[in-house]
Amino acid sequence: MTTEETIMNEEEWDNFQPNQVLSPDISDKLWNNIDRNTATPFNFRWIAVAASVVMVVGLSWYFIAKRTSTAAFATKKNNTAQKMMLALSDGSSVELLPNSTISYPENFDSLKREVILNGEATFTVAKDAAKPFSVYSNSVLITVLGTRFTVNASKVVLHEGEVKVNAGKNEYHLTPGDIYIFTSARIFHLEKDKDDGYVFTDYPLEVVFDQLQMIYNARIIYNKEALGNRTFIGKIDKKDSLSHILKSIALLNNFSLQKQGDTFVMNN
């Protein structure tokens, strides 16, 4: 397991040279916001607005944060082939997947808990109604009070609790089993019928597999690109075994299915 911590001192900041330069208009707006907040230990409000711009040009948010705060921040990157387990100061935990990076305060302040994710991670958030937990990922803000959810570059998967997703001017509320897809800005609900069966109405196979993992508390490995635009229409009775359901989907789509311990592997 490899751990990286990035904390800039004054000398490092003075010698820092970004690879790309912000336009004068954007730069002036950022620094004006910083000046207004220098009395605060750390303020994320301006970062929330400018995050997508800052990340696009490659100037990491924590470089600017160091200019205005003495608070300690950490950046952890998972360079291994396994999940990296992290414990946050509020009691929350993070499963950081390979090739993913997370940045966060070593100690959250008294008003909020905020982190930035690049890649994929599953969060188990300690409940604290007075201090919301927020994740910035892919220019989207996900806010929770106490829950378990997964975020990656294309979607938010809610396992427990409730989350609020702010994407541009739109706000979406997810309940357990819901999956929010960034590219389509659509929520796919885990729908039940009157017989307590699960109904899939032309859902992308990616969504179907993710929801089946939640229903059966199992792991399904699949290649998202290989799924293409394939969808699934049908009803699933929970009395049916997951193996039987996946075999049917594999047969319909000319896929092969393998079982490795408690894990199912779907190949095209």
Short mmCIF file of C-alpha atoms in Angstrom, two decimals:
data_model
loop_
_atom_site.label_atom_id
_atom_site.label_comp_id
_atom_site.label_asym_id
_atom_site.label_seq_id
_atom_site.Cartn_x
_atom_site.Cartn_y
_atom_site.Cartn_z
CA MET A 1 0.00 0.00 0.00
CA THR A 2 1.41 3.38 -1.02
CA THR A 3 0.47 6.60 0.72
CA GLU A 4 1.21 10.11 -0.49
CA GLU A 5 0.67 13.23 1.59
CA THR A 6 0.92 16.67 -0.04
CA ILE A 7 1.34 19.66 2.25
CA MET A 8 3.01 22.77 0.84
CA ASN A 9 5.13 25.07 3.01
CA GLU A 10 5.69 28.75 2.31
CA GLU A 11 8.95 28.20 0.40
CA GLU A 12 7.37 25.52 -1.83
CA TRP A 13 4.42 27.81 -2.58
CA ASP A 14 6.70 30.70 -3.54
CA ASN A 15 8.66 28.44 -5.91
CA PHE A 16 5.57 26.72 -7.37
CA GLN A 17 5.10 27.11 -11.12
CA PRO A 18 1.89 25.69 -12.66
CA ASN A 19 2.07 23.89 -15.99
CA GLN A 20 -0.79 25.98 -17.33
CA VAL A 21 -1.97 29.47 -16.55
CA LEU A 22 -5.46 30.69 -15.81
CA SER A 23 -6.82 33.59 -17.84
CA PRO A 24 -6.54 36.97 -16.09
CA ASP A 25 -10.31 37.26 -15.64
CA ILE A 26 -10.64 33.86 -13.94
CA SER A 27 -7.50 34.42 -11.87
CA ASP A 28 -8.74 37.78 -10.57
CA LYS A 29 -12.08 36.26 -9.56
CA LEU A 30 -10.39 33.41 -7.68
CA TRP A 31 -8.01 35.63 -5.74
CA ASN A 32 -10.76 38.15 -4.94
CA ASN A 33 -12.72 35.29 -3.37
CA ILE A 34 -9.64 34.17 -1.45
CA ASP A 35 -9.08 37.67 -0.06
CA ARG A 36 -12.63 37.81 1.24
CA ASN A 37 -12.15 34.52 3.09
CA THR A 38 -8.66 34.83 4.57
CA ALA A 39 -10.10 35.23 8.10
CA THR A 40 -11.71 31.77 7.83
CA PRO A 41 -9.57 28.66 8.60
CA PHE A 42 -10.75 27.12 5.32
CA ASN A 43 -13.64 27.97 3.08
CA PHE A 44 -14.82 25.71 0.26
CA ARG A 45 -17.56 27.92 -1.19
CA TRP A 46 -15.41 29.46 -3.90
CA ILE A 47 -13.82 26.09 -4.64
CA ALA A 48 -17.28 24.59 -5.25
CA VAL A 49 -17.93 27.17 -7.97
CA ALA A 50 -14.48 27.06 -9.56
CA ALA A 51 -13.59 23.38 -9.11
CA SER A 52 -14.24 22.31 -12.69
CA VAL A 53 -12.18 25.20 -14.06
CA VAL A 54 -9.30 24.59 -11.69
CA MET A 55 -9.16 20.87 -12.41
CA VAL A 56 -9.37 21.39 -16.18
CA VAL A 57 -6.26 23.58 -16.27
CA GLY A 58 -4.40 21.26 -13.93
CA LEU A 59 -3.90 23.64 -10.98
CA SER A 60 -4.77 21.47 -7.99
CA TRP A 61 -7.14 22.99 -5.44
CA TYR A 62 -4.95 22.25 -2.47
CA PHE A 63 -2.13 24.48 -3.75
CA ILE A 64 -4.43 27.50 -3.45
CA ALA A 65 -5.85 26.24 -0.15
CA LYS A 66 -2.37 26.33 1.38
CA ARG A 67 -2.13 30.04 0.58
CA THR A 68 -5.08 30.87 2.80
CA SER A 69 -4.96 28.27 5.55
CA THR A 70 -2.68 26.70 8.12
CA ALA A 71 -4.96 23.64 8.29
CA ALA A 72 -3.27 20.35 7.33
CA PHE A 73 -4.52 18.63 4.19
CA ALA A 74 -3.70 15.19 2.85
CA THR A 75 -3.78 13.69 -0.63
CA LYS A 76 -3.86 9.90 -0.87
CA LYS A 77 -3.30 8.08 -4.17
CA ASN A 78 -3.85 4.37 -4.58
CA ASN A 79 -1.05 3.07 -6.78
CA THR A 80 -1.72 -0.55 -5.86
CA ALA A 81 -3.92 -3.16 -7.53
CA GLN A 82 -6.07 -3.50 -4.42
CA LYS A 83 -8.56 -1.27 -2.60
CA MET A 84 -6.97 1.13 -0.14
CA MET A 85 -8.81 1.57 3.17
CA LEU A 86 -8.74 5.06 4.70
CA ALA A 87 -10.15 6.34 7.98
CA LEU A 88 -11.21 10.00 8.15
CA SER A 89 -11.10 12.12 11.29
CA ASP A 90 -14.91 12.09 11.74
CA GLY A 91 -15.12 8.30 11.85
CA SER A 92 -16.06 7.91 8.17
CA SER A 93 -14.22 5.35 6.08
CA VAL A 94 -13.23 5.22 2.42
CA GLU A 95 -12.45 2.31 0.10
CA LEU A 96 -10.23 3.97 -2.50
CA LEU A 97 -9.97 1.93 -5.69
CA PRO A 98 -6.76 1.53 -7.73
CA ASN A 99 -5.61 4.55 -9.76
CA SER A 100 -7.80 6.87 -7.67
CA THR A 101 -6.90 9.92 -5.59
CA ILE A 102 -8.67 11.62 -2.70
CA SER A 103 -7.85 14.96 -1.02
CA TYR A 104 -9.28 15.98 2.36
CA PRO A 105 -8.56 17.95 5.56
CA GLU A 106 -6.74 15.87 8.16
CA ASN A 107 -9.26 17.31 10.63
CA PHE A 108 -12.67 18.53 9.49
CA ASP A 109 -13.80 21.94 10.74
CA SER A 110 -16.84 22.55 12.95
CA LEU A 111 -19.29 23.26 10.11
CA LYS A 112 -18.71 20.82 7.26
CA ARG A 113 -16.87 17.78 5.93
CA GLU A 114 -15.64 18.10 2.34
CA VAL A 115 -13.37 15.99 0.13
CA ILE A 116 -12.33 15.88 -3.53
CA LEU A 117 -12.24 12.58 -5.41
CA ASN A 118 -10.53 11.77 -8.70
CA GLY A 119 -11.39 8.19 -9.63
CA GLU A 120 -13.59 5.73 -7.73
CA ALA A 121 -14.27 5.17 -4.06
CA THR A 122 -16.93 3.81 -1.75
CA PHE A 123 -17.74 6.00 1.26
CA THR A 124 -19.24 4.86 4.56
CA VAL A 125 -20.11 8.15 6.20
CA ALA A 126 -20.43 8.70 9.95
CA LYS A 127 -23.78 10.28 10.76
CA ASP A 128 -23.70 13.92 11.80
CA ALA A 129 -26.85 15.87 10.95
CA ALA A 130 -25.21 19.17 11.93
CA LYS A 131 -22.22 18.67 9.63
CA PRO A 132 -23.02 17.51 6.07
CA PHE A 133 -20.48 15.37 4.21
CA SER A 134 -19.73 16.44 0.63
CA VAL A 135 -17.76 14.85 -2.19
CA TYR A 136 -16.64 16.82 -5.25
CA SER A 137 -16.18 14.52 -8.24
CA ASN A 138 -16.30 15.05 -11.99
CA SER A 139 -17.67 18.63 -11.56
CA VAL A 140 -20.56 17.21 -9.50
CA LEU A 141 -21.26 17.82 -5.80
CA ILE A 142 -22.66 14.90 -3.75
CA THR A 143 -23.95 15.83 -0.28
CA VAL A 144 -25.00 13.38 2.46
CA LEU A 145 -25.73 13.30 6.18
CA GLY A 146 -25.01 9.65 6.91
CA THR A 147 -24.90 6.91 4.30
CA ARG A 148 -22.94 4.47 2.14
CA PHE A 149 -22.41 5.19 -1.54
CA THR A 150 -19.98 4.67 -4.42
CA VAL A 151 -18.71 7.39 -6.74
CA ASN A 152 -16.66 7.03 -9.91
CA ALA A 153 -16.10 9.02 -13.10
CA SER A 154 -19.49 8.11 -14.58
CA LYS A 155 -22.01 7.55 -11.77
CA VAL A 156 -23.14 7.64 -8.15
CA VAL A 157 -24.48 4.39 -6.67
CA LEU A 158 -26.41 4.71 -3.39
CA HIS A 159 -26.28 1.67 -1.11
CA GLU A 160 -27.79 3.12 2.10
CA GLY A 161 -29.29 6.39 3.33
CA GLU A 162 -29.90 9.43 1.14
CA VAL A 163 -27.73 11.67 -1.02
CA LYS A 164 -28.25 14.89 -2.91
CA VAL A 165 -26.49 15.36 -6.25
CA ASN A 166 -25.93 18.87 -7.60
CA ALA A 167 -25.05 18.84 -11.29
CA GLY A 168 -24.98 22.32 -12.77
CA LYS A 169 -28.32 23.97 -12.05
CA ASN A 170 -30.08 20.67 -11.35
CA GLU A 171 -30.49 18.88 -8.03
CA TYR A 172 -31.30 15.18 -7.68
CA HIS A 173 -32.26 13.20 -4.57
CA LEU A 174 -31.30 9.53 -4.46
CA THR A 175 -32.75 6.79 -2.27
CA PRO A 176 -31.23 3.31 -1.68
CA GLY A 177 -30.75 1.36 -4.90
CA ASP A 178 -30.76 4.47 -7.09
CA ILE A 179 -28.01 5.07 -9.61
CA TYR A 180 -27.28 8.51 -11.04
CA ILE A 181 -25.45 8.53 -14.41
CA PHE A 182 -23.44 11.70 -15.07
CA THR A 183 -23.54 11.61 -18.86
CA SER A 184 -27.32 11.25 -19.14
CA ALA A 185 -28.10 13.22 -15.96
CA ARG A 186 -30.66 10.53 -15.15
CA ILE A 187 -31.58 8.56 -12.06
CA PHE A 188 -32.34 4.86 -12.46
CA HIS A 189 -34.54 3.78 -9.56
CA LEU A 190 -34.59 0.31 -8.08
CA GLU A 191 -38.26 -0.33 -8.83
CA LYS A 192 -40.53 -2.95 -7.28
CA ASP A 193 -43.94 -4.16 -8.40
CA LYS A 194 -46.92 -5.17 -6.24
CA ASP A 195 -45.51 -8.69 -5.87
CA ASP A 196 -42.24 -7.33 -4.47
CA GLY A 197 -40.38 -8.27 -7.64
CA TYR A 198 -37.80 -6.01 -9.25
CA VAL A 199 -38.72 -4.39 -12.56
CA PHE A 200 -36.20 -3.15 -15.13
CA THR A 201 -37.67 -0.97 -17.88
CA ASP A 202 -35.09 -0.73 -20.66
CA TYR A 203 -32.26 -0.13 -18.17
CA PRO A 204 -28.63 -0.13 -19.38
CA LEU A 205 -26.92 -3.41 -18.51
CA GLU A 206 -24.38 -1.48 -16.45
CA VAL A 207 -27.20 -0.25 -14.20
CA VAL A 208 -28.82 -3.71 -14.05
CA PHE A 209 -25.56 -5.33 -12.92
CA ASP A 210 -24.93 -2.64 -10.29
CA GLN A 211 -28.44 -2.98 -8.89
CA LEU A 212 -28.22 -6.79 -8.87
CA GLN A 213 -25.05 -6.48 -6.80
CA MET A 214 -27.02 -4.50 -4.21
CA ILE A 215 -30.04 -6.80 -4.25
CA TYR A 216 -28.00 -9.97 -3.78
CA ASN A 217 -25.07 -8.44 -1.88
CA ALA A 218 -22.73 -9.98 -4.44
CA ARG A 219 -19.97 -8.86 -6.77
CA ILE A 220 -20.34 -8.81 -10.55
CA ILE A 221 -17.33 -7.95 -12.70
CA TYR A 222 -18.04 -6.64 -16.18
CA ASN A 223 -16.42 -4.52 -18.87
CA LYS A 224 -18.47 -1.35 -19.25
CA GLU A 225 -17.17 -0.65 -22.77
CA ALA A 226 -18.03 -4.19 -23.88
CA LEU A 227 -21.65 -3.72 -22.81
CA GLY A 228 -22.10 -0.99 -25.40
CA ASN A 229 -25.67 0.30 -25.55
CA ARG A 230 -27.26 -2.99 -24.50
CA THR A 231 -30.29 -2.67 -22.23
CA PHE A 232 -32.51 -5.03 -20.26
CA ILE A 233 -36.29 -5.22 -19.97
CA GLY A 234 -37.82 -7.65 -17.52
CA LYS A 235 -38.91 -8.59 -14.04
CA ILE A 236 -36.80 -10.40 -11.49
CA ASP A 237 -38.23 -12.43 -8.65
CA LYS A 238 -35.83 -12.35 -5.71
CA LYS A 239 -36.55 -16.04 -5.21
CA ASP A 240 -34.55 -16.62 -8.41
CA SER A 241 -30.86 -17.21 -7.86
CA LEU A 242 -28.40 -14.59 -9.07
CA SER A 243 -26.61 -17.30 -11.03
CA HIS A 244 -29.79 -18.14 -12.94
CA ILE A 245 -30.51 -14.47 -13.70
CA LEU A 246 -26.98 -13.78 -14.96
CA LYS A 247 -26.96 -16.93 -17.08
CA SER A 248 -30.15 -15.73 -18.77
CA ILE A 249 -28.68 -12.28 -19.44
CA ALA A 250 -25.46 -13.84 -20.76
CA LEU A 251 -27.41 -16.11 -23.11
CA LEU A 252 -29.53 -13.26 -24.47
CA ASN A 253 -26.46 -11.12 -25.17
CA ASN A 254 -24.04 -13.84 -26.32
CA PHE A 255 -21.82 -13.31 -23.26
CA SER A 256 -19.94 -15.91 -21.24
CA LEU A 257 -20.35 -16.17 -17.47
CA GLN A 258 -17.84 -17.49 -14.96
CA LYS A 259 -18.06 -17.83 -11.20
CA GLN A 260 -14.94 -17.31 -9.14
CA GLY A 261 -15.76 -17.94 -5.50
CA ASP A 262 -18.48 -15.44 -4.60
CA THR A 263 -17.73 -13.28 -7.68
CA PHE A 264 -19.43 -13.48 -11.08
CA VAL A 265 -17.44 -12.47 -14.16
CA MET A 266 -19.35 -11.46 -17.30
CA ASN A 267 -17.29 -11.52 -20.53
CA ASN A 268 -18.30 -10.67 -24.08
#
